mmCIF file of C-alpha atoms in Angstrom:
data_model
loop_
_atom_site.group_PDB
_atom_site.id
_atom_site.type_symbol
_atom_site.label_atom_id
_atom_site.label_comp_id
_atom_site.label_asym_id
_atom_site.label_seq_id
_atom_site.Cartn_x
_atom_site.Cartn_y
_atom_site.Cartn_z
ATOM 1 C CA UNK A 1 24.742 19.881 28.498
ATOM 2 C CA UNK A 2 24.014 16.683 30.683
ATOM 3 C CA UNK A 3 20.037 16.456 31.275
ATOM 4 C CA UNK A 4 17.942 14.128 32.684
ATOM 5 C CA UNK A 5 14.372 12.670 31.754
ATOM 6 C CA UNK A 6 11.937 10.606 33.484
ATOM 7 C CA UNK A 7 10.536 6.937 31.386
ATOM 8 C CA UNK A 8 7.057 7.783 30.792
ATOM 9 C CA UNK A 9 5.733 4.818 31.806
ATOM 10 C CA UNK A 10 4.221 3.640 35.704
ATOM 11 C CA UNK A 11 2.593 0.026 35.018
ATOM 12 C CA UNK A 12 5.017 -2.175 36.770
ATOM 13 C CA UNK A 13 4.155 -5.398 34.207
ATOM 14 C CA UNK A 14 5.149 -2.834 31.592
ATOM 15 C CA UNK A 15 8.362 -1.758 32.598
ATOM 16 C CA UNK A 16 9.419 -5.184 33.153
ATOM 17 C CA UNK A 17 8.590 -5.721 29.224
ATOM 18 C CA UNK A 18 10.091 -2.703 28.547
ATOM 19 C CA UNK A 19 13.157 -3.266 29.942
ATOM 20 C CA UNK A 20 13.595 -7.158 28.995
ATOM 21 C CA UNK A 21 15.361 -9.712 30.363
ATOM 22 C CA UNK A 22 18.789 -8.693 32.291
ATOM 23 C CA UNK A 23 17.601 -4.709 31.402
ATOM 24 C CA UNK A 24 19.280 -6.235 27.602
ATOM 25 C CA UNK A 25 16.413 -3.952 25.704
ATOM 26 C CA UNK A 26 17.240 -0.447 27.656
ATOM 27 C CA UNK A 27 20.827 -1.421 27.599
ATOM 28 C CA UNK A 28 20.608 -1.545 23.276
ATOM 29 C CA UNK A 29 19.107 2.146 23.663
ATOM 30 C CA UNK A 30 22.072 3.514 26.045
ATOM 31 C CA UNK A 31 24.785 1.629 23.871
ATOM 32 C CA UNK A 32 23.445 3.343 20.691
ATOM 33 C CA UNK A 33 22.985 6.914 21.911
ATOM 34 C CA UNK A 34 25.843 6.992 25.015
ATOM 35 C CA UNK A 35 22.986 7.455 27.711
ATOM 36 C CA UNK A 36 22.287 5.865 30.964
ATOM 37 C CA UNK A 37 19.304 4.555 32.858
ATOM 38 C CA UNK A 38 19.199 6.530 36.798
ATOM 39 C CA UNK A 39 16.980 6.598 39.349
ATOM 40 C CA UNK A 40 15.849 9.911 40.492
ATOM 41 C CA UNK A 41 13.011 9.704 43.572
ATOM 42 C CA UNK A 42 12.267 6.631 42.528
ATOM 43 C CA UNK A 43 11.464 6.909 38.808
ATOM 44 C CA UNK A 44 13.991 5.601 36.083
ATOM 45 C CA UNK A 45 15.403 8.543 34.044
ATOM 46 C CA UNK A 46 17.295 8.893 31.243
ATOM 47 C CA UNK A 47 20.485 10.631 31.659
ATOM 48 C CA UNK A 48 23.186 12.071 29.064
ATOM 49 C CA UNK A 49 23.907 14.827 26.453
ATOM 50 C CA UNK A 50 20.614 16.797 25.893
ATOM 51 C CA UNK A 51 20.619 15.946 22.033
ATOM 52 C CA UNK A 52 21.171 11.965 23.012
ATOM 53 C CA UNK A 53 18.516 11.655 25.587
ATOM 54 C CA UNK A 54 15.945 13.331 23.161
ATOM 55 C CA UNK A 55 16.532 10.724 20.997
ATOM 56 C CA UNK A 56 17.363 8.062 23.224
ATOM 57 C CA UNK A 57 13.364 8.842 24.323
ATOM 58 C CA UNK A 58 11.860 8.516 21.706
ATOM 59 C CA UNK A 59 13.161 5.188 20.573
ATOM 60 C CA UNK A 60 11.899 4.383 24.256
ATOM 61 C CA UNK A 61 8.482 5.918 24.010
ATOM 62 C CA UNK A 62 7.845 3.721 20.446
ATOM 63 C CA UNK A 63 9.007 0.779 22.604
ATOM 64 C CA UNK A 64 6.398 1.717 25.090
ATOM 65 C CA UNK A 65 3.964 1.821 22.402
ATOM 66 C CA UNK A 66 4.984 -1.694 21.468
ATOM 67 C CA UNK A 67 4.252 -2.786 25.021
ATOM 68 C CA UNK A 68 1.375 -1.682 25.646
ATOM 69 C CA UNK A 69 -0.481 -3.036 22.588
ATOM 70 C CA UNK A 70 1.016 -6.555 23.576
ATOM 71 C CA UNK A 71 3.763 -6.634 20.756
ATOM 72 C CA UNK A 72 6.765 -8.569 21.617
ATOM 73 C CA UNK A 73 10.017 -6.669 22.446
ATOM 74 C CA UNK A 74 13.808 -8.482 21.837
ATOM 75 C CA UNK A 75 16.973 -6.530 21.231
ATOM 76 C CA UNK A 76 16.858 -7.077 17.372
ATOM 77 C CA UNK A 77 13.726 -4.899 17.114
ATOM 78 C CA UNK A 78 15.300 -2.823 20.152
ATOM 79 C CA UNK A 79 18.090 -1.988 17.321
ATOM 80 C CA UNK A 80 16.034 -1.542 14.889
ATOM 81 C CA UNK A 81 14.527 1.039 16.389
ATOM 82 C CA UNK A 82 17.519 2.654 16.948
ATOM 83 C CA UNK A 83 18.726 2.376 13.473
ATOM 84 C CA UNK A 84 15.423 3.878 12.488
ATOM 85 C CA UNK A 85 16.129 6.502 14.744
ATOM 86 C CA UNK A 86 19.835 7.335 13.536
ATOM 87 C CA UNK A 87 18.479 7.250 9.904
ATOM 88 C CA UNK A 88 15.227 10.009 10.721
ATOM 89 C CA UNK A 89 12.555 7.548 10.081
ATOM 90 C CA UNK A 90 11.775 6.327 13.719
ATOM 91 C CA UNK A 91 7.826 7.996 12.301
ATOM 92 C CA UNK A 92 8.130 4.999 10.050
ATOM 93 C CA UNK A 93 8.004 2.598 12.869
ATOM 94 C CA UNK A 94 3.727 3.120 13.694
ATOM 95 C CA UNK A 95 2.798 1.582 10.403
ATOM 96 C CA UNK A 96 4.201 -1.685 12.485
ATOM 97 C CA UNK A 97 2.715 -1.167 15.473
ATOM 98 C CA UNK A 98 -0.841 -2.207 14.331
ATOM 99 C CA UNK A 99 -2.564 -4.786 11.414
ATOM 100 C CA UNK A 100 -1.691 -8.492 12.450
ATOM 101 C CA UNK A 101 -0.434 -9.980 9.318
ATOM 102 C CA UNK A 102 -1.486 -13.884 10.118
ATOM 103 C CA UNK A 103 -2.720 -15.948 13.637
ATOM 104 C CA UNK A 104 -0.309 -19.001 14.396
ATOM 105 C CA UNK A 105 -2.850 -22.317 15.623
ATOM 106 C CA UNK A 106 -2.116 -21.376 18.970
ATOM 107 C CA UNK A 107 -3.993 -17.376 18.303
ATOM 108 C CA UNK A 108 -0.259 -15.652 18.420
ATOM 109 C CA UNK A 109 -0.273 -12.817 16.624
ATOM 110 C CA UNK A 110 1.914 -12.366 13.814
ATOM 111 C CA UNK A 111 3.635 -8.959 12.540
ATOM 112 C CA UNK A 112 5.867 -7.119 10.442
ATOM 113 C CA UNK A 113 8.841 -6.686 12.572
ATOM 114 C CA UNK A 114 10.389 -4.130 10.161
ATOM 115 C CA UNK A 115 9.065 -1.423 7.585
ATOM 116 C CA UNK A 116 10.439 -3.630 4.863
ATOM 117 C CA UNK A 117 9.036 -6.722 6.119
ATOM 118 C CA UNK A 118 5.552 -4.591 6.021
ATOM 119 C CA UNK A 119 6.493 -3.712 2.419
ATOM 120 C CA UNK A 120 7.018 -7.112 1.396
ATOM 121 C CA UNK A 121 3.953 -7.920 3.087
ATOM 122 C CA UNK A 122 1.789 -5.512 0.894
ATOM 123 C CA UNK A 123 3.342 -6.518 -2.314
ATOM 124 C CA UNK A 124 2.421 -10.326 -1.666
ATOM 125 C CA UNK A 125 -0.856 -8.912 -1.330
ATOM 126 C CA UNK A 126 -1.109 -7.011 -4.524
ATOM 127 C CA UNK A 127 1.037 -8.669 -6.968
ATOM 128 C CA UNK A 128 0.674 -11.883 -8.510
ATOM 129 C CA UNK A 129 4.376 -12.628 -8.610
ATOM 130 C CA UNK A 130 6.698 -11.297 -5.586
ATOM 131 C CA UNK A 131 10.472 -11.631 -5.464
ATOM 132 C CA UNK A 132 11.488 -11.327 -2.070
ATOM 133 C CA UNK A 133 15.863 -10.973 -1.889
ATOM 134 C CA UNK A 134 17.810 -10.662 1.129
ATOM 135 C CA UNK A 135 19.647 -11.887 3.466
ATOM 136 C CA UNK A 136 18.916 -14.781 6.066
ATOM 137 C CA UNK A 137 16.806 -13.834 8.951
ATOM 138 C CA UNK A 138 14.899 -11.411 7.007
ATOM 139 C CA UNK A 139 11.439 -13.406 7.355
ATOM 140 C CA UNK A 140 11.107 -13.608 3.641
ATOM 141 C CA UNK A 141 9.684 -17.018 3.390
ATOM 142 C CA UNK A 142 8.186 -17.137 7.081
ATOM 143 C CA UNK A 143 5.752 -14.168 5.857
ATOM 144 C CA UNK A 144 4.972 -15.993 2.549
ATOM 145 C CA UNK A 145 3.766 -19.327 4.426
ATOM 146 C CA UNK A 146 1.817 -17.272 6.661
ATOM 147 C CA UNK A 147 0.191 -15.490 3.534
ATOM 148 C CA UNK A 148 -0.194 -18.838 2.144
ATOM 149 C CA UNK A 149 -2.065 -20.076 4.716
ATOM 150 C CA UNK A 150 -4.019 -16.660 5.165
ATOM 151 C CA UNK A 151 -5.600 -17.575 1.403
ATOM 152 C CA UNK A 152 -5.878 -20.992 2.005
ATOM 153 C CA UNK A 153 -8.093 -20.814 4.857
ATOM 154 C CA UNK A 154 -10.182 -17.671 3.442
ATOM 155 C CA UNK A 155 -10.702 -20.177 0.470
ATOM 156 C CA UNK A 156 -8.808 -17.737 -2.030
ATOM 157 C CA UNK A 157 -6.765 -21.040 -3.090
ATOM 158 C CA UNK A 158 -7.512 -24.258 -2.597
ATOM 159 C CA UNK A 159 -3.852 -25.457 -2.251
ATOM 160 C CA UNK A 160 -0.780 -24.393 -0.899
ATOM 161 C CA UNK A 161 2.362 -25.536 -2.701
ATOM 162 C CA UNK A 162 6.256 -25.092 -1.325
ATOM 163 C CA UNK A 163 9.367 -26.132 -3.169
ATOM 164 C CA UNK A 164 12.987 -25.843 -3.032
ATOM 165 C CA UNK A 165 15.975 -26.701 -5.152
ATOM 166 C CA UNK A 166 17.477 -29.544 -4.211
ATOM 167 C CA UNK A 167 21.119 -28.007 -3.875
ATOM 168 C CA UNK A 168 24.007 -29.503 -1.921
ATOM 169 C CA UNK A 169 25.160 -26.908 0.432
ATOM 170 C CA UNK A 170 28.484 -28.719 0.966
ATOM 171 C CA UNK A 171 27.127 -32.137 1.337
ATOM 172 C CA UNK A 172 26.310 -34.626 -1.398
ATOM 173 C CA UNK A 173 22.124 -36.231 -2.047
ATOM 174 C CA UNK A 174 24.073 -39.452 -2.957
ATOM 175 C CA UNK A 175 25.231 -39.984 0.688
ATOM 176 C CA UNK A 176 21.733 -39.836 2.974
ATOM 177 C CA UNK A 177 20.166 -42.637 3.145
ATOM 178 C CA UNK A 178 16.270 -43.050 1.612
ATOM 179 C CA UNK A 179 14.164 -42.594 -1.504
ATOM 180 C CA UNK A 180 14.593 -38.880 -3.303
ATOM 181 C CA UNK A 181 11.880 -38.048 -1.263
ATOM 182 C CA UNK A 182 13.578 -38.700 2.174
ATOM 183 C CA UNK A 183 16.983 -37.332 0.902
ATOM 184 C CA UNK A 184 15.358 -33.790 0.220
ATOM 185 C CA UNK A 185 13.735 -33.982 3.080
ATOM 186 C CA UNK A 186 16.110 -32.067 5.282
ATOM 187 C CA UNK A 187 16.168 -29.184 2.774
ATOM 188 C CA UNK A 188 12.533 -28.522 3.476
ATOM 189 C CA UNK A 189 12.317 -28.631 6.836
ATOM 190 C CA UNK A 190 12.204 -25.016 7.249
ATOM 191 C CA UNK A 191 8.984 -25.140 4.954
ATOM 192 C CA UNK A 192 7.391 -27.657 7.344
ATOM 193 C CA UNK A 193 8.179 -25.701 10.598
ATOM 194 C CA UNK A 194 6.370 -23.059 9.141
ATOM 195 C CA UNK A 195 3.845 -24.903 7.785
ATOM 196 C CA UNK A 196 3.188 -26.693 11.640
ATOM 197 C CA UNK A 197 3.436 -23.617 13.340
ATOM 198 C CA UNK A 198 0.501 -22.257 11.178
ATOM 199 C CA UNK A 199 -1.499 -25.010 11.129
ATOM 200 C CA UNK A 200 -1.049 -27.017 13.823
ATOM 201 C CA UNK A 201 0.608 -30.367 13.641
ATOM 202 C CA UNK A 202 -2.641 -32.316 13.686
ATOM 203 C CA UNK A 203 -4.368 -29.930 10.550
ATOM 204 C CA UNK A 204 -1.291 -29.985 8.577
ATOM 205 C CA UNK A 205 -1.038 -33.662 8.699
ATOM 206 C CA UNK A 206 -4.349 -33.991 7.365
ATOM 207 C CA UNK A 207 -3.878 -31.405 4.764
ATOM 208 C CA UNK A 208 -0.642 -33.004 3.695
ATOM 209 C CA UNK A 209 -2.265 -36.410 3.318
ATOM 210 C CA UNK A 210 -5.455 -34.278 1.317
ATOM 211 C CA UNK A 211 -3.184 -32.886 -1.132
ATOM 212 C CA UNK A 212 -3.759 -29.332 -0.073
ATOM 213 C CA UNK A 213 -0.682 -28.641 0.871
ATOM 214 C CA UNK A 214 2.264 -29.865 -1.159
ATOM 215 C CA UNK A 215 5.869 -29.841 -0.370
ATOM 216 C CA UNK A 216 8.369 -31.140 -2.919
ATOM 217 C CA UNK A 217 11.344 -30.174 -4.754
ATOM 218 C CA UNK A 218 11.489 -27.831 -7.602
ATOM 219 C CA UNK A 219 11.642 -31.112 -9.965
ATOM 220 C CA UNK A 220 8.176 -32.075 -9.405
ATOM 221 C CA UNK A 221 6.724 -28.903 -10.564
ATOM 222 C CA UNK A 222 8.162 -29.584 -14.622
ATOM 223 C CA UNK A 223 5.206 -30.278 -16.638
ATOM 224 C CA UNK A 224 2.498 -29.057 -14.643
ATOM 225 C CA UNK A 225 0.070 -25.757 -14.416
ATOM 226 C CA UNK A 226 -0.400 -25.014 -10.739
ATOM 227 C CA UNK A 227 -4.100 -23.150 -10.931
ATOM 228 C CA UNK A 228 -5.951 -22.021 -7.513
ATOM 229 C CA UNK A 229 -2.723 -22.268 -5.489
ATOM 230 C CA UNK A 230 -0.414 -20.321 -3.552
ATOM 231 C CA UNK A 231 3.170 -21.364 -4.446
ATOM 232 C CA UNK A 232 6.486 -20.174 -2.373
ATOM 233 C CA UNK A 233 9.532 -21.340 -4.199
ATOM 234 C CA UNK A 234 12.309 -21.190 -1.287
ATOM 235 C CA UNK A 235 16.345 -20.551 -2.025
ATOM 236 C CA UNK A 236 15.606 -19.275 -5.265
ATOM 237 C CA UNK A 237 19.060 -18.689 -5.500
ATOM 238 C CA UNK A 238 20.152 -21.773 -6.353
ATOM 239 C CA UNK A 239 17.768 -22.355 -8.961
ATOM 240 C CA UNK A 240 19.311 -22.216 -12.755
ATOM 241 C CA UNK A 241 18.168 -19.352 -15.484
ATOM 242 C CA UNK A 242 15.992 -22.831 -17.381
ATOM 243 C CA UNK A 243 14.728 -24.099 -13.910
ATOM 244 C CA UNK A 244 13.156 -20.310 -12.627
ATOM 245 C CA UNK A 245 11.851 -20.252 -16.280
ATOM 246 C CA UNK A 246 10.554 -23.049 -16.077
ATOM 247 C CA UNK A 247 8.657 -22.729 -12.302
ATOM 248 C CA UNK A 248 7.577 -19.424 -13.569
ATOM 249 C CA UNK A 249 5.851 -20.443 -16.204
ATOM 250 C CA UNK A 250 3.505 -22.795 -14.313
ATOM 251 C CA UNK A 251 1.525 -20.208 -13.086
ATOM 252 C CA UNK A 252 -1.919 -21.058 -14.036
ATOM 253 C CA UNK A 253 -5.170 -19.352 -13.195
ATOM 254 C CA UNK A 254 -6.072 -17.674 -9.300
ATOM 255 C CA UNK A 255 -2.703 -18.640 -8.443
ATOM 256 C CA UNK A 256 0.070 -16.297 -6.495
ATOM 257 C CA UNK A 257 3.620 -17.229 -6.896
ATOM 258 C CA UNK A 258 6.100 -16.047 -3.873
ATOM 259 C CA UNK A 259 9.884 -16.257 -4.783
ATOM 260 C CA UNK A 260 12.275 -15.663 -1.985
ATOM 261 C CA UNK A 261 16.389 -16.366 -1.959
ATOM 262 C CA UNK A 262 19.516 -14.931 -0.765
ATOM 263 C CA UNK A 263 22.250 -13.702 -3.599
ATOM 264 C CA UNK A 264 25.256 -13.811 -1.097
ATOM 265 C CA UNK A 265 24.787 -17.548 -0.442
ATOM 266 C CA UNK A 266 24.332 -19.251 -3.824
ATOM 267 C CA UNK A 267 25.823 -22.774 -3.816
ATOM 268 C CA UNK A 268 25.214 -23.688 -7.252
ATOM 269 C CA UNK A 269 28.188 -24.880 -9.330
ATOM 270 C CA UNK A 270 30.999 -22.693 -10.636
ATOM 271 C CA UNK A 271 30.398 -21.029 -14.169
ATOM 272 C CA UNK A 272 26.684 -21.414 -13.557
ATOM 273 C CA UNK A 273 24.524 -18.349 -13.369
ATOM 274 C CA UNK A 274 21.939 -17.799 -10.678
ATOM 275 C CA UNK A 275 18.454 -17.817 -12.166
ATOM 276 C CA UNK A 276 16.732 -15.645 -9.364
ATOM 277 C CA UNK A 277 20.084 -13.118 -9.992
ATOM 278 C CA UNK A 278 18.682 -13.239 -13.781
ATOM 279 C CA UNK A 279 15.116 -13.293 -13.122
ATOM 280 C CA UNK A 280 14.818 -10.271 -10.850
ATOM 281 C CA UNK A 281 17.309 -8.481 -13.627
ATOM 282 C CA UNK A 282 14.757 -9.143 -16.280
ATOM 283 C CA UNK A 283 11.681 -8.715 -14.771
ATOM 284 C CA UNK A 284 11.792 -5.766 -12.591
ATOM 285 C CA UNK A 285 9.433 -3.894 -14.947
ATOM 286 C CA UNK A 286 6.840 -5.884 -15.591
ATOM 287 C CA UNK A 287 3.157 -5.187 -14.064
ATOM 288 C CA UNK A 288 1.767 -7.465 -11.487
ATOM 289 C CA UNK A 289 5.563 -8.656 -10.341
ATOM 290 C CA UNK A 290 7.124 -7.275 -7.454
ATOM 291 C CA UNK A 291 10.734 -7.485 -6.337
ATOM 292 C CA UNK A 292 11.783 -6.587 -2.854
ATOM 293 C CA UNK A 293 14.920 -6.246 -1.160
ATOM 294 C CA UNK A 294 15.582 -6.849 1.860
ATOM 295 C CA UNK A 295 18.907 -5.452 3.683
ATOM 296 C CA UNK A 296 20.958 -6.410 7.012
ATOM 297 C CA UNK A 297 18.736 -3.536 9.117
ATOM 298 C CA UNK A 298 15.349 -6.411 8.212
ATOM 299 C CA UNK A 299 17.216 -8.933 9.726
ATOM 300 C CA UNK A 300 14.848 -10.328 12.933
ATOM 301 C CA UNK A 301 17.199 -12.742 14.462
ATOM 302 C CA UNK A 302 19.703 -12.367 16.942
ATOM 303 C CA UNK A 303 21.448 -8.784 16.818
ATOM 304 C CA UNK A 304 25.104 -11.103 15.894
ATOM 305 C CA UNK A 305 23.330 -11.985 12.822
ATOM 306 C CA UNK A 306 23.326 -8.156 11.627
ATOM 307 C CA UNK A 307 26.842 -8.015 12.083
ATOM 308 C CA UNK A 308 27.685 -11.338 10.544
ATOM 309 C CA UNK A 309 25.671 -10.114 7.517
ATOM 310 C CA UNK A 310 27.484 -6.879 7.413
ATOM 311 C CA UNK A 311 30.866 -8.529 7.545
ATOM 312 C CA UNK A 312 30.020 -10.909 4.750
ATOM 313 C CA UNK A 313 28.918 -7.619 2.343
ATOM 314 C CA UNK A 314 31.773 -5.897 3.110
ATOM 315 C CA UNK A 315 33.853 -9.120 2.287
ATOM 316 C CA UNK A 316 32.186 -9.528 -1.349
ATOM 317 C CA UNK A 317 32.568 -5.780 -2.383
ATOM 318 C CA UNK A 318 36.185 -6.205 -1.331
#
């Protein structure tokens, strides 16, 4: 039976959030559930099968609630609400809706876009040593700077520490031009933009030249115990079983330790075994460690990216 119901919602400032640019948010909900948007004396309504516009509303009325407590709306969290929705946990979607998980320099809120973002989130915040494992896009090591920075500047830590493997993604160290320090440079850019963004570029510059915040690659850390820090080891993937031992074991006292990498794109050489693949194997049992896994549906970037995820899984398991 075809029915039609009215958007709850009157604030014209609102609707225009609610509906996003080029009406691309509503559109996600009527492409999902096979509904349309109407006009009926003036009011938008949602029109369809009775059972799809029930559920087509109440995606709408969370997005509502999203508005109107000044959280951002794009059509990745648009269709993550529906998938919510599709899977019966749309209730799940409130525990997002409040609890700022960091400020950025410029007072912009920042929060857990998905329930396993907020999961992640909590773990970081209770564990001592948190695997985070997914897929690109997820926020995995976006969350742990902003953590990072959360204990730094509450004085939990008194240094923030990031490091990567330097792994050639296709391309050879040999060929860029500079010192070992400029050549890994490009590798942890995604560290620094995270790092600015918290800070601001003026701060961070000063805390770089400090020492409280250290970005290097995963070499530098052999040898040392990292005490009162927060340390975020990035593309964990491509570390070996002897170098995740080895960062692992530097924890020293007041310290957190945030590991974060993505098993489908490992780009170490053939025949050798991923350590964060062995690590999380061997560890998953152990008190005061947390592993979470992340899956295509936490993925925060363009809705393409989903798909491009999903295309790659199906790929491997064939």
């Amino acid at each position: 039976m075809t029915v039609t119901q009215r958007i709850p919602i009157d604030n014209m400032e609102l609707l225009i959030r609610l509906f996003g640019t080029m009406d691309e948010n509503v559109k996600a909900v009527c492409d999902n559930f096979n509904v349309s948007v109407v006009l009926v004396d003036g009011q938008n309504c949602i029109k369809g099968e009775s059972e799809n516009v029930e559920i087509a509303l109440a995606v709408i009325k969370k997005m509502i609630s999203c508005v109107e407590n000044g959280t951002s709306l794009d059509v990745g969290r648009v269709q993550y609400f529906c998938d919510c929705a599709k899977d019966g946990k749309l209730d799940e979607i409130d525990q997002l809706l409040h609890g700022v998980v960091a400020l950025t320099h410029r007072g912009n809120p920042i929060k857990c876009k998905t329930v396993g973002q907020k999961k992640y989130v909590d773990a970081i915040n209770k564990n001592i040593v948190n695997f985070g494992v997914g897929p690109a896009g997820t926020g995995k090591t976006y969350l742990a700077v902003a953590l990072a920075v959360n204990a730094f500047k509450a004085k939990k830590v008194d240094k923030i520490i990031l490091t990567r493997p330097a792994v050639e993604a296709g391309e050879k160290l040999g060929f860029l031009p500079g010192d070992l320090q400029e050549k890994v440079n490009p590798y942890l850019r995604p560290l620094y933009d995270a790092l600015q963004e918290m800070f601001g570029i003026e701060t961070y510059q000063k805390l770089m030249e400090k020492g409280s915040i250290e970005v290097a690659p995963l070499a530098y850390m052999r040898g040392r115990t990292l005490s009162n820090a927060f340390i975020i080891l990035d593309e964990a993937q491509n570390t070996t079983k002897e170098q995740i031992k080895m960062f692992l074991t530097r924890l020293g006292e007041n310290s957190k330790m945030v590991i974060t990498g993505d098993l489908t794109q490992i780009d170490l050489p053939e025949g050798k075994i991923s350590g964060l693949k062995h690590a999380v194997r061997i560890l998953k049992d152990i008190e005061q460690i947390s592993i979470v896994r992340f899956s295509e549906k936490d993925v925060v970037r363009h809705p393409l990216v989903q798909a491009i995820v999903k295309a790659y899984e199906r790929g491997e398991q064939k």
